[in-house]
Amino acid sequence: MALFSSNAFNSLVLMLSLSIILILLPSSFASNKWGIPQSDVDLLEFPLNLEYLEAEFFLWGSLGYGLDNVAPELTGNGPEPIGAKIAKLSPFVRDVVEQFAFQEVGHLRAIKSTVPGFPRPLLNISSESFATVINSAFGRTLKPPFDPYANDINYLIASYVIPYVGLTGYVGANPNLQSPAAKRLVAGLLGVESGQDAVIRALLFEKAYVQVKPYGITVAEFTDRISNLRNKLGHAGLKDEGIMVKPSEGAEGRISGNVLAGDKDSLSFGRTPEEILRIVYGSGNESKPGGFYPKGAEGRIASHILD
C-alpha cells in the first residue's frame, strides 16, 4: 500500500515549496496589507515631508487656516506650522492656490492610506523663512525683506520654491520602486505635482519681464536665481532651470522660453532624498536641518541621515 495518496503528496510538496519561498523572500518586504517592501515604504513616506509643506502653505495662503481645520486626522497631532498666514491674493490666483491646497490634502491621504506615515513635522513657512531663501538666491539681503504673502507675484514666486522639489523627488524615486502599488501611487502623485508646477511656471512666465516691486528685479530673474540656488545646494549638477534660458539651453536648443523645465530631451530631472534635504534645509547638507524644517524632516530615510 502506498504511504501517501497522490493528493496528499501534492499537498506536502506545495507546503514545502511555500515554506522555501517564505524563507528566501527578501527581508526588505514589509508585513503590511499591500505587501509593499520596506524600501518602497521608506520611499513613499519620505515625500510626506514635502506634501505636508505644500498642503500647509497652500491652505494658509488661500484660506487663512491649515490642516488642523481641514483634515486634522492627517496631522498625526504634529506641531502647527510657524508663521503661516493668509496671502493677499486676487480672486483668480486664490482659486488656483485653493485647488492646489485640497489636492495636497488628497495626496497626504493617499500616501497615509498606503503606508504608515508619520505626524506632520515642524514647518517654518514664515515670511522670514522665505526671505532667507530669496536672500540666499541673490547673495545679498533684499530691502525690504521679501514677503511671500504680500501679493500675487510674491506668492507665486514663493510657490515656485516648493512643488518642483517634490516633483523631482518622485522622478528620482520611481526607478527604485519595486511594488506595483507603490509605482501606481507615485505615478498618480507625480502627474498632479507636475501639473501644479506647470501652472505656477506658466503664470510666472506670463509676467516674466514684469519687475517685482520694490526691487526692480524681473520675475524671470527671480526664478533663475532660485533655480541656481537649488542646483548649488543640491550638489548634483544642473537639475533646475528658470522660466527663461539661453536659446541653446531651451527645448531642442532652439528656444529661450522655458515654461517647463527638462533635460536635453525635455525629460524631467530627478533628485535623491539627500539632494532634496540639502535644498529644503537651505544648508546644502542633508544632515543639517534648518530652512523650512527647523527640527529636520521625518521618516526612516531622513532620520537615518540625521543619526
Short mmCIF file of C-alpha atoms in Angstrom, two decimals:
data_model
loop_
_atom_site.label_atom_id
_atom_site.label_comp_id
_atom_site.label_asym_id
_atom_site.label_seq_id
_atom_site.Cartn_x
_atom_site.Cartn_y
_atom_site.Cartn_z
CA MET A 1 0.00 0.00 0.00
CA ALA A 2 1.31 3.49 -0.85
CA LEU A 3 2.29 5.59 2.15
CA PHE A 4 0.80 8.73 0.62
CA SER A 5 -2.08 9.28 -1.73
CA SER A 6 -1.42 11.42 -4.79
CA ASN A 7 -3.36 14.35 -3.32
CA ALA A 8 -1.56 14.15 0.00
CA PHE A 9 1.81 14.03 -1.73
CA ASN A 10 0.95 17.08 -3.86
CA SER A 11 -0.19 18.99 -0.77
CA LEU A 12 3.07 18.18 1.00
CA VAL A 13 5.11 19.39 -1.97
CA LEU A 14 3.09 22.62 -2.10
CA MET A 15 3.59 23.29 1.60
CA LEU A 16 7.32 22.67 1.35
CA SER A 17 7.56 24.95 -1.69
CA LEU A 18 5.74 27.76 0.09
CA SER A 19 8.00 27.36 3.11
CA ILE A 20 11.09 27.67 0.94
CA ILE A 21 9.67 30.77 -0.78
CA LEU A 22 8.94 32.40 2.58
CA ILE A 23 12.44 31.63 3.80
CA LEU A 24 14.03 33.05 0.68
CA LEU A 25 11.75 36.10 0.49
CA PRO A 26 13.86 39.24 0.96
CA SER A 27 13.71 40.63 4.45
CA SER A 28 13.02 44.04 2.90
CA PHE A 29 9.39 43.07 2.37
CA ALA A 30 7.21 44.69 4.99
CA SER A 31 4.31 42.82 6.51
CA ASN A 32 1.54 45.21 5.50
CA LYS A 33 -1.79 44.77 3.79
CA TRP A 34 -0.32 45.95 0.49
CA GLY A 35 2.68 43.63 0.55
CA ILE A 36 4.91 46.63 -0.09
CA PRO A 37 8.64 46.11 0.52
CA GLN A 38 10.18 48.19 3.27
CA SER A 39 12.36 50.03 0.77
CA ASP A 40 9.19 51.18 -1.01
CA VAL A 41 7.57 52.15 2.28
CA ASP A 42 10.56 54.38 3.03
CA LEU A 43 10.48 55.99 -0.41
CA LEU A 44 6.72 56.61 -0.16
CA GLU A 45 6.92 58.05 3.33
CA PHE A 46 9.76 60.46 2.60
CA PRO A 47 7.69 62.76 0.30
CA LEU A 48 5.15 63.23 3.09
CA ASN A 49 7.59 65.88 4.31
CA LEU A 50 7.08 67.88 1.10
CA GLU A 51 3.35 67.14 0.91
CA TYR A 52 2.84 68.50 4.44
CA LEU A 53 4.77 71.63 3.50
CA GLU A 54 2.79 72.22 0.32
CA ALA A 55 -0.56 71.50 1.97
CA GLU A 56 0.02 73.96 4.80
CA PHE A 57 1.48 76.68 2.57
CA PHE A 58 -1.36 76.49 0.06
CA LEU A 59 -4.13 76.11 2.65
CA TRP A 60 -2.96 79.02 4.76
CA GLY A 61 -2.17 81.18 1.73
CA SER A 62 -5.63 80.75 0.21
CA LEU A 63 -7.89 80.19 3.23
CA GLY A 64 -6.09 81.51 6.28
CA TYR A 65 -6.12 78.16 8.09
CA GLY A 66 -4.46 74.80 7.65
CA LEU A 67 -4.71 71.06 8.12
CA ASP A 68 -5.84 71.34 11.72
CA ASN A 69 -9.12 72.79 10.42
CA VAL A 70 -9.43 70.97 7.10
CA ALA A 71 -8.22 67.44 7.90
CA PRO A 72 -6.94 67.19 11.48
CA GLU A 73 -6.81 63.38 11.24
CA LEU A 74 -3.92 63.71 8.78
CA THR A 75 -1.69 65.78 11.06
CA GLY A 76 -0.90 62.96 13.49
CA ASN A 77 -1.01 65.70 16.16
CA GLY A 78 2.21 67.14 14.76
CA PRO A 79 3.10 70.75 15.68
CA GLU A 80 1.39 73.64 13.94
CA PRO A 81 3.50 75.42 11.30
CA ILE A 82 5.45 78.55 12.20
CA GLY A 83 4.49 81.87 10.65
CA ALA A 84 1.59 80.66 8.49
CA LYS A 85 -0.92 83.27 7.36
CA ILE A 86 -3.33 84.15 4.58
CA ALA A 87 -1.90 85.83 1.50
CA LYS A 88 -3.21 88.94 -0.25
CA LEU A 89 -4.28 87.28 -3.49
CA SER A 90 -6.54 88.18 -6.39
CA PRO A 91 -9.70 86.04 -6.72
CA PHE A 92 -8.20 84.11 -9.67
CA VAL A 93 -4.87 83.24 -8.01
CA ARG A 94 -6.61 82.47 -4.72
CA ASP A 95 -8.87 80.00 -6.50
CA VAL A 96 -5.90 78.28 -8.16
CA VAL A 97 -4.00 78.05 -4.87
CA GLU A 98 -7.05 76.72 -3.05
CA GLN A 99 -7.34 73.97 -5.66
CA PHE A 100 -3.67 73.13 -5.07
CA ALA A 101 -4.34 73.07 -1.32
CA PHE A 102 -7.08 70.48 -1.46
CA GLN A 103 -5.09 68.43 -3.95
CA GLU A 104 -2.30 68.25 -1.40
CA VAL A 105 -4.75 67.09 1.26
CA GLY A 106 -5.67 64.27 -1.09
CA HIS A 107 -2.01 63.42 -1.59
CA LEU A 108 -1.45 63.16 2.14
CA ARG A 109 -4.47 60.90 2.50
CA ALA A 110 -3.38 58.70 -0.41
CA ILE A 111 0.12 58.18 0.97
CA LYS A 112 -1.03 57.61 4.55
CA SER A 113 -3.62 55.11 3.34
CA THR A 114 -0.86 53.10 1.71
CA VAL A 115 1.97 53.28 4.24
CA PRO A 116 2.02 54.07 7.98
CA GLY A 117 3.42 57.57 7.55
CA PHE A 118 4.33 59.92 10.39
CA PRO A 119 2.97 63.06 12.09
CA ARG A 120 3.37 66.46 10.49
CA PRO A 121 6.91 67.73 11.13
CA LEU A 122 7.57 71.22 12.43
CA LEU A 123 7.40 73.54 9.41
CA ASN A 124 8.59 77.11 9.13
CA ILE A 125 6.58 78.87 6.41
CA SER A 126 7.01 82.33 7.84
CA SER A 127 7.79 85.39 5.74
CA GLU A 128 11.25 85.35 7.30
CA SER A 129 11.88 81.78 6.15
CA PHE A 130 11.09 82.63 2.53
CA ALA A 131 13.02 85.89 2.76
CA THR A 132 16.08 83.89 3.81
CA VAL A 133 15.74 81.69 0.72
CA ILE A 134 15.43 84.71 -1.57
CA ASN A 135 18.38 86.46 0.06
CA SER A 136 20.47 83.33 -0.43
CA ALA A 137 19.39 83.16 -4.06
CA PHE A 138 20.58 86.72 -4.72
CA GLY A 139 23.60 86.59 -2.45
CA ARG A 140 22.51 89.73 -0.65
CA THR A 141 19.79 90.99 1.67
CA LEU A 142 16.82 92.43 -0.19
CA LYS A 143 15.25 95.52 1.37
CA PRO A 144 12.51 95.49 2.37
CA PRO A 145 12.58 91.75 3.14
CA PHE A 146 10.78 89.61 0.58
CA ASP A 147 7.23 88.84 1.76
CA PRO A 148 5.64 85.79 0.11
CA TYR A 149 2.20 86.72 1.39
CA ALA A 150 2.17 90.31 0.09
CA ASN A 151 0.59 89.86 -3.37
CA ASP A 152 0.04 87.52 -6.33
CA ILE A 153 3.52 87.75 -7.81
CA ASN A 154 5.33 87.30 -4.50
CA TYR A 155 3.17 84.32 -3.60
CA LEU A 156 3.70 82.67 -6.98
CA ILE A 157 7.45 83.19 -6.68
CA ALA A 158 7.33 81.59 -3.22
CA SER A 159 5.26 78.75 -4.69
CA TYR A 160 7.96 78.30 -7.34
CA VAL A 161 10.30 77.41 -4.48
CA ILE A 162 8.34 74.34 -3.30
CA PRO A 163 6.38 71.93 -5.62
CA TYR A 164 9.16 71.46 -8.16
CA VAL A 165 11.42 70.00 -5.48
CA GLY A 166 8.81 67.36 -4.67
CA LEU A 167 8.29 66.66 -8.36
CA THR A 168 11.96 65.87 -8.88
CA GLY A 169 11.84 63.64 -5.82
CA TYR A 170 9.09 61.50 -7.32
CA VAL A 171 11.00 61.26 -10.60
CA GLY A 172 14.10 60.20 -8.68
CA ALA A 173 12.23 57.62 -6.59
CA ASN A 174 10.39 55.97 -9.47
CA PRO A 175 13.23 53.73 -10.79
CA ASN A 176 13.89 52.42 -7.28
CA LEU A 177 10.34 51.28 -6.52
CA GLN A 178 9.61 47.55 -6.61
CA SER A 179 5.91 47.02 -5.98
CA PRO A 180 3.07 47.81 -8.43
CA ALA A 181 1.12 49.56 -5.64
CA ALA A 182 4.00 51.95 -4.95
CA LYS A 183 4.57 52.62 -8.65
CA ARG A 184 0.88 53.38 -9.21
CA LEU A 185 0.79 55.77 -6.28
CA VAL A 186 3.92 57.66 -7.32
CA ALA A 187 2.71 57.91 -10.91
CA GLY A 188 -0.53 59.46 -9.72
CA LEU A 189 1.21 61.86 -7.35
CA LEU A 190 3.76 62.86 -9.97
CA GLY A 191 1.06 63.67 -12.53
CA VAL A 192 -0.65 66.21 -10.29
CA GLU A 193 2.57 67.66 -8.83
CA SER A 194 3.82 68.20 -12.38
CA GLY A 195 0.57 69.93 -13.25
CA GLN A 196 0.87 72.27 -10.28
CA ASP A 197 4.43 73.16 -11.20
CA ALA A 198 3.38 73.79 -14.81
CA VAL A 199 0.58 76.14 -13.72
CA ILE A 200 2.90 78.08 -11.42
CA ARG A 201 5.57 78.38 -14.09
CA ALA A 202 3.01 79.40 -16.74
CA LEU A 203 1.58 82.15 -14.53
CA LEU A 204 5.09 83.42 -13.83
CA PHE A 205 6.10 83.09 -17.49
CA GLU A 206 3.26 85.41 -18.45
CA LYS A 207 4.87 88.01 -16.13
CA ALA A 208 8.48 87.11 -17.00
CA TYR A 209 9.62 90.68 -17.66
CA VAL A 210 7.47 92.36 -15.02
CA GLN A 211 9.57 93.92 -12.30
CA VAL A 212 8.89 92.72 -8.78
CA LYS A 213 8.26 95.76 -6.59
CA PRO A 214 10.10 97.42 -4.99
CA TYR A 215 13.26 95.57 -6.06
CA GLY A 216 13.36 96.40 -9.75
CA ILE A 217 14.15 92.75 -10.49
CA THR A 218 12.18 90.83 -13.09
CA VAL A 219 10.12 87.75 -12.34
CA ALA A 220 12.35 85.79 -14.75
CA GLU A 221 15.46 86.69 -12.78
CA PHE A 222 13.81 85.64 -9.53
CA THR A 223 13.11 82.18 -10.99
CA ASP A 224 16.61 81.94 -12.42
CA ARG A 225 18.22 82.83 -9.09
CA ILE A 226 16.03 80.36 -7.17
CA SER A 227 16.82 77.56 -9.62
CA ASN A 228 20.54 78.31 -9.46
CA LEU A 229 20.38 78.20 -5.66
CA ARG A 230 18.68 74.80 -5.71
CA ASN A 231 21.33 73.50 -8.12
CA LYS A 232 24.03 74.82 -5.81
CA LEU A 233 22.51 73.38 -2.64
CA GLY A 234 21.73 70.02 -4.24
CA HIS A 235 25.39 69.38 -5.18
CA ALA A 236 24.31 67.25 -8.15
CA GLY A 237 24.74 69.43 -11.21
CA LEU A 238 22.04 71.03 -13.34
CA LYS A 239 18.59 69.83 -12.32
CA ASP A 240 16.78 73.13 -12.21
CA GLU A 241 16.09 75.96 -14.66
CA GLY A 242 14.25 79.25 -14.55
CA ILE A 243 11.42 80.26 -16.87
CA MET A 244 13.82 81.88 -19.35
CA VAL A 245 17.08 80.36 -20.59
CA LYS A 246 19.57 80.87 -23.41
CA PRO A 247 18.08 79.52 -26.67
CA SER A 248 20.84 76.91 -26.77
CA GLU A 249 19.62 75.62 -23.38
CA GLY A 250 15.92 75.53 -24.26
CA ALA A 251 13.93 72.70 -25.82
CA GLU A 252 15.90 71.20 -28.74
CA GLY A 253 18.39 74.06 -28.30
CA ARG A 254 16.08 76.34 -30.23
CA ILE A 255 14.04 78.47 -27.83
CA SER A 256 14.54 80.67 -24.78
CA GLY A 257 11.09 80.27 -23.26
CA ASN A 258 11.26 77.58 -20.60
CA VAL A 259 7.76 77.21 -19.20
CA LEU A 260 8.59 73.56 -18.36
CA ALA A 261 11.99 72.55 -17.07
CA GLY A 262 13.68 69.46 -18.55
CA ASP A 263 16.95 67.97 -19.71
CA LYS A 264 18.30 67.99 -23.27
CA ASP A 265 15.50 65.64 -24.30
CA SER A 266 12.88 67.59 -22.31
CA LEU A 267 12.62 64.84 -19.70
CA SER A 268 12.06 65.74 -16.06
CA PHE A 269 15.05 65.87 -13.76
CA GLY A 270 15.18 63.53 -10.76
CA ARG A 271 16.61 64.07 -7.29
CA THR A 272 17.56 61.77 -4.43
CA PRO A 273 16.24 62.26 -0.87
CA GLU A 274 19.69 63.54 0.11
CA GLU A 275 19.60 66.22 -2.58
CA ILE A 276 16.10 67.27 -1.53
CA LEU A 277 17.07 67.60 2.11
CA ARG A 278 20.09 69.74 1.20
CA ILE A 279 17.71 72.09 -0.62
CA VAL A 280 14.76 72.31 1.79
CA TYR A 281 17.09 72.63 4.80
CA GLY A 282 18.78 75.50 2.97
CA SER A 283 22.12 74.27 4.29
CA GLY A 284 23.45 72.24 1.39
CA ASN A 285 23.94 69.48 3.95
CA GLU A 286 21.39 66.67 4.27
CA SER A 287 22.29 66.15 7.92
CA LYS A 288 21.99 69.81 8.94
CA PRO A 289 18.32 70.79 9.46
CA GLY A 290 17.03 74.30 9.02
CA GLY A 291 15.10 76.30 6.47
CA PHE A 292 11.54 75.01 6.18
CA TYR A 293 12.31 72.17 8.65
CA PRO A 294 13.81 73.64 11.84
CA LYS A 295 13.96 70.24 13.55
CA GLY A 296 14.54 68.20 10.42
CA ALA A 297 12.36 66.05 8.20
CA GLU A 298 10.66 62.85 9.38
CA GLY A 299 10.63 59.23 8.21
CA ARG A 300 13.23 56.46 8.20
CA ILE A 301 15.31 57.96 5.37
CA ALA A 302 15.59 61.44 6.88
CA SER A 303 16.04 60.13 10.43
CA HIS A 304 18.79 57.73 9.32
CA ILE A 305 20.66 60.62 7.70
CA LEU A 306 20.38 62.70 10.87
CA ASP A 307 21.66 59.90 13.12
#
